């Protein structure tokens, strides 16, 4: 989901700093989250989706929202053993 949000941001010309301000976090925190160093909260993901006008969807399990399930799926799709992407430059 994070990758899709970042692609939409890039397509629309929204910089990381701008989105960070809109969702109420620092630019450095956004950069860490965009690089999957730390996780976006569900609330932050919802805010970004609302701002971008895209559907919010995460993997839901009987135990709640599961970011780890997303990471495993992402790793399988990208061939990454960790599900983490190569560091991206923050804009």
PDB file of N, CA and C in Angstrom:
ATOM      1  N   UNK A   1       0.811  -1.198   0.000  1.00  0.00           N
ATOM      2  CA  UNK A   1       0.000   0.000   0.000  1.00  0.00           C
ATOM      3  C   UNK A   1       0.855   1.263   0.000  1.00  0.00           C
ATOM      4  N   UNK A   2       1.929   1.262   0.770  1.00  0.00           N
ATOM      5  CA  UNK A   2       2.801   2.441   0.829  1.00  0.00           C
ATOM      6  C   UNK A   2       3.361   2.752  -0.551  1.00  0.00           C
ATOM      7  N   UNK A   3       3.792   1.719  -1.252  1.00  0.00           N
ATOM      8  CA  UNK A   3       4.356   1.918  -2.598  1.00  0.00           C
ATOM      9  C   UNK A   3       3.338   2.579  -3.526  1.00  0.00           C
ATOM     10  N   UNK A   4       2.085   2.142  -3.458  1.00  0.00           N
ATOM     11  CA  UNK A   4       1.042   2.723  -4.304  1.00  0.00           C
ATOM     12  C   UNK A   4       0.806   4.186  -3.962  1.00  0.00           C
ATOM     13  N   UNK A   5       0.773   4.490  -2.668  1.00  0.00           N
ATOM     14  CA  UNK A   5       0.586   5.881  -2.235  1.00  0.00           C
ATOM     15  C   UNK A   5       1.726   6.753  -2.741  1.00  0.00           C
ATOM     16  N   UNK A   6       2.956   6.274  -2.613  1.00  0.00           N
ATOM     17  CA  UNK A   6       4.115   7.055  -3.062  1.00  0.00           C
ATOM     18  C   UNK A   6       4.105   7.252  -4.576  1.00  0.00           C
ATOM     19  N   UNK A   7       3.643   6.258  -5.321  1.00  0.00           N
ATOM     20  CA  UNK A   7       3.540   6.400  -6.777  1.00  0.00           C
ATOM     21  C   UNK A   7       2.517   7.474  -7.147  1.00  0.00           C
ATOM     22  N   UNK A   8       1.384   7.478  -6.467  1.00  0.00           N
ATOM     23  CA  UNK A   8       0.359   8.492  -6.740  1.00  0.00           C
ATOM     24  C   UNK A   8       0.893   9.872  -6.388  1.00  0.00           C
ATOM     25  N   UNK A   9       1.587   9.975  -5.256  1.00  0.00           N
ATOM     26  CA  UNK A   9       2.181  11.258  -4.874  1.00  0.00           C
ATOM     27  C   UNK A   9       3.138  11.745  -5.954  1.00  0.00           C
ATOM     28  N   UNK A  10       4.012  10.859  -6.415  1.00  0.00           N
ATOM     29  CA  UNK A  10       4.986  11.238  -7.445  1.00  0.00           C
ATOM     30  C   UNK A  10       4.284  11.669  -8.725  1.00  0.00           C
ATOM     31  N   UNK A  11       3.275  10.916  -9.121  1.00  0.00           N
ATOM     32  CA  UNK A  11       2.523  11.242 -10.342  1.00  0.00           C
ATOM     33  C   UNK A  11       1.866  12.619 -10.242  1.00  0.00           C
ATOM     34  N   UNK A  12       1.399  12.961  -9.054  1.00  0.00           N
ATOM     35  CA  UNK A  12       0.717  14.251  -8.849  1.00  0.00           C
ATOM     36  C   UNK A  12       1.671  15.370  -8.453  1.00  0.00           C
ATOM     37  N   UNK A  13       2.960  15.054  -8.338  1.00  0.00           N
ATOM     38  CA  UNK A  13       3.940  16.080  -8.009  1.00  0.00           C
ATOM     39  C   UNK A  13       3.916  16.523  -6.561  1.00  0.00           C
ATOM     40  N   UNK A  14       3.429  15.670  -5.668  1.00  0.00           N
ATOM     41  CA  UNK A  14       3.390  16.015  -4.247  1.00  0.00           C
ATOM     42  C   UNK A  14       4.700  15.560  -3.612  1.00  0.00           C
ATOM     43  N   UNK A  15       5.407  16.499  -3.025  1.00  0.00           N
ATOM     44  CA  UNK A  15       6.687  16.217  -2.382  1.00  0.00           C
ATOM     45  C   UNK A  15       6.466  15.580  -1.007  1.00  0.00           C
ATOM     46  N   UNK A  16       7.469  14.832  -0.545  1.00  0.00           N
ATOM     47  CA  UNK A  16       7.381  14.200   0.772  1.00  0.00           C
ATOM     48  C   UNK A  16       7.143  15.227   1.866  1.00  0.00           C
ATOM     49  N   UNK A  17       7.829  16.359   1.778  1.00  0.00           N
ATOM     50  CA  UNK A  17       7.675  17.407   2.790  1.00  0.00           C
ATOM     51  C   UNK A  17       6.230  17.908   2.848  1.00  0.00           C
ATOM     52  N   UNK A  18       5.624  18.087   1.680  1.00  0.00           N
ATOM     53  CA  UNK A  18       4.235  18.556   1.633  1.00  0.00           C
ATOM     54  C   UNK A  18       3.286  17.564   2.299  1.00  0.00           C
ATOM     55  N   UNK A  19       3.441  16.283   1.949  1.00  0.00           N
ATOM     56  CA  UNK A  19       2.550  15.274   2.516  1.00  0.00           C
ATOM     57  C   UNK A  19       2.782  15.148   4.015  1.00  0.00           C
ATOM     58  N   UNK A  20       4.038  15.211   4.436  1.00  0.00           N
ATOM     59  CA  UNK A  20       4.345  15.139   5.867  1.00  0.00           C
ATOM     60  C   UNK A  20       3.598  16.234   6.626  1.00  0.00           C
ATOM     61  N   UNK A  21       3.630  17.452   6.088  1.00  0.00           N
ATOM     62  CA  UNK A  21       2.921  18.566   6.729  1.00  0.00           C
ATOM     63  C   UNK A  21       1.417  18.320   6.760  1.00  0.00           C
ATOM     64  N   UNK A  22       0.876  17.770   5.660  1.00  0.00           N
ATOM     65  CA  UNK A  22      -0.571  17.546   5.578  1.00  0.00           C
ATOM     66  C   UNK A  22      -1.053  16.479   6.558  1.00  0.00           C
ATOM     67  N   UNK A  23      -0.198  15.493   6.856  1.00  0.00           N
ATOM     68  CA  UNK A  23      -0.628  14.433   7.775  1.00  0.00           C
ATOM     69  C   UNK A  23      -0.112  14.639   9.194  1.00  0.00           C
ATOM     70  N   UNK A  24       0.660  15.720   9.394  1.00  0.00           N
ATOM     71  CA  UNK A  24       1.072  16.103  10.740  1.00  0.00           C
ATOM     72  C   UNK A  24       2.287  15.388  11.307  1.00  0.00           C
ATOM     73  N   UNK A  25       3.242  15.039  10.438  1.00  0.00           N
ATOM     74  CA  UNK A  25       4.496  14.446  10.917  1.00  0.00           C
ATOM     75  C   UNK A  25       5.666  15.219  10.316  1.00  0.00           C
ATOM     76  N   UNK A  26       6.852  14.998  10.858  1.00  0.00           N
ATOM     77  CA  UNK A  26       8.029  15.697  10.337  1.00  0.00           C
ATOM     78  C   UNK A  26       8.452  15.096   8.998  1.00  0.00           C
ATOM     79  N   UNK A  27       9.215  15.875   8.252  1.00  0.00           N
ATOM     80  CA  UNK A  27       9.728  15.396   6.972  1.00  0.00           C
ATOM     81  C   UNK A  27      10.641  14.187   7.168  1.00  0.00           C
ATOM     82  N   UNK A  28      11.476  14.210   8.215  1.00  0.00           N
ATOM     83  CA  UNK A  28      12.383  13.084   8.453  1.00  0.00           C
ATOM     84  C   UNK A  28      11.610  11.824   8.845  1.00  0.00           C
ATOM     85  N   UNK A  29      10.542  11.980   9.612  1.00  0.00           N
ATOM     86  CA  UNK A  29       9.707  10.819   9.971  1.00  0.00           C
ATOM     87  C   UNK A  29       9.059  10.250   8.716  1.00  0.00           C
ATOM     88  N   UNK A  30       8.575  11.135   7.835  1.00  0.00           N
ATOM     89  CA  UNK A  30       7.967  10.671   6.590  1.00  0.00           C
ATOM     90  C   UNK A  30       8.984   9.915   5.748  1.00  0.00           C
ATOM     91  N   UNK A  31      10.207  10.449   5.663  1.00  0.00           N
ATOM     92  CA  UNK A  31      11.266   9.816   4.887  1.00  0.00           C
ATOM     93  C   UNK A  31      11.556   8.414   5.420  1.00  0.00           C
ATOM     94  N   UNK A  32      11.660   8.275   6.738  1.00  0.00           N
ATOM     95  CA  UNK A  32      11.896   6.956   7.335  1.00  0.00           C
ATOM     96  C   UNK A  32      10.758   5.993   7.020  1.00  0.00           C
ATOM     97  N   UNK A  33       9.556   6.492   7.050  1.00  0.00           N
ATOM     98  CA  UNK A  33       8.402   5.641   6.772  1.00  0.00           C
ATOM     99  C   UNK A  33       8.316   5.295   5.290  1.00  0.00           C
ATOM    100  N   UNK A  34       8.660   6.236   4.422  1.00  0.00           N
ATOM    101  CA  UNK A  34       8.653   5.975   2.975  1.00  0.00           C
ATOM    102  C   UNK A  34       9.705   4.933   2.609  1.00  0.00           C
ATOM    103  N   UNK A  35      10.776   4.883   3.376  1.00  0.00           N
ATOM    104  CA  UNK A  35      11.838   3.909   3.158  1.00  0.00           C
ATOM    105  C   UNK A  35      11.628   2.629   3.960  1.00  0.00           C
ATOM    106  N   UNK A  36      10.480   2.519   4.602  1.00  0.00           N
ATOM    107  CA  UNK A  36      10.104   1.346   5.406  1.00  0.00           C
ATOM    108  C   UNK A  36      11.078   1.072   6.549  1.00  0.00           C
ATOM    109  N   UNK A  37      11.713   2.148   7.045  1.00  0.00           N
ATOM    110  CA  UNK A  37      12.563   2.025   8.234  1.00  0.00           C
ATOM    111  C   UNK A  37      11.657   1.892   9.451  1.00  0.00           C
ATOM    112  N   UNK A  38      10.599   2.692   9.454  1.00  0.00           N
ATOM    113  CA  UNK A  38       9.541   2.596  10.457  1.00  0.00           C
ATOM    114  C   UNK A  38       8.224   2.501   9.710  1.00  0.00           C
ATOM    115  N   UNK A  39       7.162   2.182  10.424  1.00  0.00           N
ATOM    116  CA  UNK A  39       5.857   1.993   9.792  1.00  0.00           C
ATOM    117  C   UNK A  39       4.996   3.240   9.880  1.00  0.00           C
ATOM    118  N   UNK A  40       4.208   3.479   8.830  1.00  0.00           N
ATOM    119  CA  UNK A  40       3.141   4.467   8.913  1.00  0.00           C
ATOM    120  C   UNK A  40       2.076   3.895   9.837  1.00  0.00           C
ATOM    121  N   UNK A  41       1.426   4.757  10.596  1.00  0.00           N
ATOM    122  CA  UNK A  41       0.296   4.295  11.392  1.00  0.00           C
ATOM    123  C   UNK A  41      -0.901   4.145  10.460  1.00  0.00           C
ATOM    124  N   UNK A  42      -1.887   3.404  10.900  1.00  0.00           N
ATOM    125  CA  UNK A  42      -3.106   3.253  10.110  1.00  0.00           C
ATOM    126  C   UNK A  42      -3.732   4.625   9.883  1.00  0.00           C
ATOM    127  N   UNK A  43      -3.708   5.460  10.912  1.00  0.00           N
ATOM    128  CA  UNK A  43      -4.261   6.809  10.800  1.00  0.00           C
ATOM    129  C   UNK A  43      -3.541   7.621   9.725  1.00  0.00           C
ATOM    130  N   UNK A  44      -2.211   7.531   9.688  1.00  0.00           N
ATOM    131  CA  UNK A  44      -1.437   8.264   8.674  1.00  0.00           C
ATOM    132  C   UNK A  44      -1.759   7.754   7.275  1.00  0.00           C
ATOM    133  N   UNK A  45      -1.879   6.445   7.128  1.00  0.00           N
ATOM    134  CA  UNK A  45      -2.233   5.876   5.827  1.00  0.00           C
ATOM    135  C   UNK A  45      -3.622   6.336   5.397  1.00  0.00           C
ATOM    136  N   UNK A  46      -4.558   6.348   6.335  1.00  0.00           N
ATOM    137  CA  UNK A  46      -5.914   6.815   6.025  1.00  0.00           C
ATOM    138  C   UNK A  46      -5.906   8.273   5.578  1.00  0.00           C
ATOM    139  N   UNK A  47      -5.156   9.113   6.285  1.00  0.00           N
ATOM    140  CA  UNK A  47      -5.074  10.534   5.930  1.00  0.00           C
ATOM    141  C   UNK A  47      -4.506  10.717   4.525  1.00  0.00           C
ATOM    142  N   UNK A  48      -3.426   9.987   4.213  1.00  0.00           N
ATOM    143  CA  UNK A  48      -2.825  10.118   2.881  1.00  0.00           C
ATOM    144  C   UNK A  48      -3.803   9.676   1.804  1.00  0.00           C
ATOM    145  N   UNK A  49      -4.510   8.585   2.054  1.00  0.00           N
ATOM    146  CA  UNK A  49      -5.497   8.112   1.071  1.00  0.00           C
ATOM    147  C   UNK A  49      -6.600   9.146   0.882  1.00  0.00           C
ATOM    148  N   UNK A  50      -7.074   9.728   1.983  1.00  0.00           N
ATOM    149  CA  UNK A  50      -8.104  10.771   1.878  1.00  0.00           C
ATOM    150  C   UNK A  50      -7.600  11.954   1.069  1.00  0.00           C
ATOM    151  N   UNK A  51      -6.379  12.401   1.343  1.00  0.00           N
ATOM    152  CA  UNK A  51      -5.794  13.533   0.629  1.00  0.00           C
ATOM    153  C   UNK A  51      -5.681  13.241  -0.860  1.00  0.00           C
ATOM    154  N   UNK A  52      -5.263  12.010  -1.183  1.00  0.00           N
ATOM    155  CA  UNK A  52      -5.048  11.629  -2.584  1.00  0.00           C
ATOM    156  C   UNK A  52      -6.311  11.132  -3.276  1.00  0.00           C
ATOM    157  N   UNK A  53      -7.360  10.916  -2.502  1.00  0.00           N
ATOM    158  CA  UNK A  53      -8.616  10.433  -3.082  1.00  0.00           C
ATOM    159  C   UNK A  53      -8.526   8.995  -3.573  1.00  0.00           C
ATOM    160  N   UNK A  54      -7.769   8.171  -2.844  1.00  0.00           N
ATOM    161  CA  UNK A  54      -7.667   6.769  -3.226  1.00  0.00           C
ATOM    162  C   UNK A  54      -8.233   5.888  -2.109  1.00  0.00           C
ATOM    163  N   UNK A  55      -8.595   4.660  -2.463  1.00  0.00           N
ATOM    164  CA  UNK A  55      -9.222   3.740  -1.522  1.00  0.00           C
ATOM    165  C   UNK A  55      -8.212   3.259  -0.484  1.00  0.00           C
ATOM    166  N   UNK A  56      -8.623   3.301   0.770  1.00  0.00           N
ATOM    167  CA  UNK A  56      -7.790   2.805   1.857  1.00  0.00           C
ATOM    168  C   UNK A  56      -8.054   1.322   2.037  1.00  0.00           C
ATOM    169  N   UNK A  57      -6.974   0.534   2.014  1.00  0.00           N
ATOM    170  CA  UNK A  57      -7.125  -0.905   2.206  1.00  0.00           C
ATOM    171  C   UNK A  57      -5.830  -1.476   2.777  1.00  0.00           C
ATOM    172  N   UNK A  58      -5.950  -2.184   3.866  1.00  0.00           N
ATOM    173  CA  UNK A  58      -4.832  -2.925   4.450  1.00  0.00           C
ATOM    174  C   UNK A  58      -5.293  -4.354   4.653  1.00  0.00           C
ATOM    175  N   UNK A  59      -4.370  -5.218   4.955  1.00  0.00           N
ATOM    176  CA  UNK A  59      -4.731  -6.592   5.243  1.00  0.00           C
ATOM    177  C   UNK A  59      -5.285  -6.663   6.661  1.00  0.00           C
ATOM    178  N   UNK A  60      -6.495  -7.143   6.775  1.00  0.00           N
ATOM    179  CA  UNK A  60      -7.125  -7.239   8.072  1.00  0.00           C
ATOM    180  C   UNK A  60      -7.189  -8.706   8.463  1.00  0.00           C
ATOM    181  N   UNK A  61      -6.782  -9.004   9.687  1.00  0.00           N
ATOM    182  CA  UNK A  61      -6.818 -10.372  10.200  1.00  0.00           C
ATOM    183  C   UNK A  61      -7.748 -10.396  11.402  1.00  0.00           C
ATOM    184  N   UNK A  62      -8.047 -11.556  11.928  1.00  0.00           N
ATOM    185  CA  UNK A  62      -8.860 -11.599  13.154  1.00  0.00           C
ATOM    186  C   UNK A  62      -8.213 -10.848  14.318  1.00  0.00           C
ATOM    187  N   UNK A  63      -6.898 -10.586  14.209  1.00  0.00           N
ATOM    188  CA  UNK A  63      -6.175  -9.907  15.283  1.00  0.00           C
ATOM    189  C   UNK A  63      -6.025  -8.416  15.046  1.00  0.00           C
ATOM    190  N   UNK A  64      -6.535  -7.911  13.952  1.00  0.00           N
ATOM    191  CA  UNK A  64      -6.442  -6.482  13.669  1.00  0.00           C
ATOM    192  C   UNK A  64      -5.681  -6.199  12.390  1.00  0.00           C
ATOM    193  N   UNK A  65      -5.294  -4.940  12.213  1.00  0.00           N
ATOM    194  CA  UNK A  65      -4.557  -4.535  11.025  1.00  0.00           C
ATOM    195  C   UNK A  65      -3.179  -5.168  11.053  1.00  0.00           C
ATOM    196  N   UNK A  66      -2.738  -5.688   9.922  1.00  0.00           N
ATOM    197  CA  UNK A  66      -1.504  -6.462   9.900  1.00  0.00           C
ATOM    198  C   UNK A  66      -0.519  -5.903   8.881  1.00  0.00           C
ATOM    199  N   UNK A  67       0.361  -5.039   9.329  1.00  0.00           N
ATOM    200  CA  UNK A  67       1.389  -4.472   8.467  1.00  0.00           C
ATOM    201  C   UNK A  67       2.374  -5.560   8.050  1.00  0.00           C
ATOM    202  N   UNK A  68       2.653  -6.516   8.963  1.00  0.00           N
ATOM    203  CA  UNK A  68       3.589  -7.595   8.634  1.00  0.00           C
ATOM    204  C   UNK A  68       3.092  -8.429   7.461  1.00  0.00           C
ATOM    205  N   UNK A  69       1.788  -8.667   7.377  1.00  0.00           N
ATOM    206  CA  UNK A  69       1.237  -9.414   6.241  1.00  0.00           C
ATOM    207  C   UNK A  69       1.468  -8.637   4.950  1.00  0.00           C
ATOM    208  N   UNK A  70       1.317  -7.310   5.018  1.00  0.00           N
ATOM    209  CA  UNK A  70       1.584  -6.495   3.829  1.00  0.00           C
ATOM    210  C   UNK A  70       3.044  -6.628   3.437  1.00  0.00           C
ATOM    211  N   UNK A  71       3.945  -6.551   4.431  1.00  0.00           N
ATOM    212  CA  UNK A  71       5.376  -6.645   4.130  1.00  0.00           C
ATOM    213  C   UNK A  71       5.723  -7.984   3.484  1.00  0.00           C
ATOM    214  N   UNK A  72       5.141  -9.082   3.999  1.00  0.00           N
ATOM    215  CA  UNK A  72       5.403 -10.404   3.426  1.00  0.00           C
ATOM    216  C   UNK A  72       4.912 -10.480   1.989  1.00  0.00           C
ATOM    217  N   UNK A  73       3.716  -9.934   1.732  1.00  0.00           N
ATOM    218  CA  UNK A  73       3.174  -9.934   0.375  1.00  0.00           C
ATOM    219  C   UNK A  73       4.060  -9.089  -0.528  1.00  0.00           C
ATOM    220  N   UNK A  74       4.473  -7.930  -0.033  1.00  0.00           N
ATOM    221  CA  UNK A  74       5.331  -7.032  -0.810  1.00  0.00           C
ATOM    222  C   UNK A  74       6.661  -7.713  -1.127  1.00  0.00           C
ATOM    223  N   UNK A  75       7.223  -8.408  -0.139  1.00  0.00           N
ATOM    224  CA  UNK A  75       8.492  -9.115  -0.341  1.00  0.00           C
ATOM    225  C   UNK A  75       8.343 -10.184  -1.410  1.00  0.00           C
ATOM    226  N   UNK A  76       7.238 -10.909  -1.377  1.00  0.00           N
ATOM    227  CA  UNK A  76       7.005 -11.961  -2.375  1.00  0.00           C
ATOM    228  C   UNK A  76       6.859 -11.365  -3.768  1.00  0.00           C
ATOM    229  N   UNK A  77       6.203 -10.226  -3.865  1.00  0.00           N
ATOM    230  CA  UNK A  77       5.972  -9.591  -5.173  1.00  0.00           C
ATOM    231  C   UNK A  77       7.244  -8.954  -5.736  1.00  0.00           C
ATOM    232  N   UNK A  78       8.109  -8.463  -4.857  1.00  0.00           N
ATOM    233  CA  UNK A  78       9.295  -7.742  -5.327  1.00  0.00           C
ATOM    234  C   UNK A  78      10.559  -8.585  -5.307  1.00  0.00           C
ATOM    235  N   UNK A  79      10.485  -9.756  -4.691  1.00  0.00           N
ATOM    236  CA  UNK A  79      11.673 -10.604  -4.588  1.00  0.00           C
ATOM    237  C   UNK A  79      12.614 -10.178  -3.486  1.00  0.00           C
ATOM    238  N   UNK A  80      12.191  -9.250  -2.658  1.00  0.00           N
ATOM    239  CA  UNK A  80      13.003  -8.777  -1.546  1.00  0.00           C
ATOM    240  C   UNK A  80      12.814  -9.722  -0.362  1.00  0.00           C
ATOM    241  N   UNK A  81      13.899 -10.080   0.288  1.00  0.00           N
ATOM    242  CA  UNK A  81      13.782 -10.993   1.425  1.00  0.00           C
ATOM    243  C   UNK A  81      13.176 -10.321   2.648  1.00  0.00           C
ATOM    244  N   UNK A  82      13.260  -9.001   2.725  1.00  0.00           N
ATOM    245  CA  UNK A  82      12.759  -8.300   3.905  1.00  0.00           C
ATOM    246  C   UNK A  82      11.468  -7.543   3.644  1.00  0.00           C
ATOM    247  N   UNK A  83      11.111  -7.365   2.401  1.00  0.00           N
ATOM    248  CA  UNK A  83       9.962  -6.536   2.093  1.00  0.00           C
ATOM    249  C   UNK A  83      10.292  -5.063   2.093  1.00  0.00           C
ATOM    250  N   UNK A  84      11.539  -4.712   2.344  1.00  0.00           N
ATOM    251  CA  UNK A  84      11.947  -3.306   2.372  1.00  0.00           C
ATOM    252  C   UNK A  84      12.547  -2.928   1.031  1.00  0.00           C
ATOM    253  N   UNK A  85      12.246  -1.757   0.612  1.00  0.00           N
ATOM    254  CA  UNK A  85      12.732  -1.257  -0.674  1.00  0.00           C
ATOM    255  C   UNK A  85      14.107  -0.637  -0.507  1.00  0.00           C
ATOM    256  N   UNK A  86      14.782  -0.469  -1.623  1.00  0.00           N
ATOM    257  CA  UNK A  86      16.032   0.287  -1.609  1.00  0.00           C
ATOM    258  C   UNK A  86      15.707   1.708  -1.197  1.00  0.00           C
ATOM    259  N   UNK A  87      16.578   2.307  -0.444  1.00  0.00           N
ATOM    260  CA  UNK A  87      16.345   3.670   0.078  1.00  0.00           C
ATOM    261  C   UNK A  87      15.989   4.636  -1.051  1.00  0.00           C
ATOM    262  N   UNK A  88      14.951   5.389  -0.831  1.00  0.00           N
ATOM    263  CA  UNK A  88      14.540   6.395  -1.814  1.00  0.00           C
ATOM    264  C   UNK A  88      14.899   7.775  -1.272  1.00  0.00           C
ATOM    265  N   UNK A  89      15.217   8.657  -2.174  1.00  0.00           N
ATOM    266  CA  UNK A  89      15.524  10.028  -1.781  1.00  0.00           C
ATOM    267  C   UNK A  89      14.238  10.722  -1.367  1.00  0.00           C
ATOM    268  N   UNK A  90      14.306  11.446  -0.282  1.00  0.00           N
ATOM    269  CA  UNK A  90      13.139  12.214   0.150  1.00  0.00           C
ATOM    270  C   UNK A  90      13.120  13.527  -0.612  1.00  0.00           C
ATOM    271  N   UNK A  91      11.939  13.884  -1.086  1.00  0.00           N
ATOM    272  CA  UNK A  91      11.792  15.104  -1.877  1.00  0.00           C
ATOM    273  C   UNK A  91      10.858  16.036  -1.163  1.00  0.00           C
TER     274      UNK A  91
END
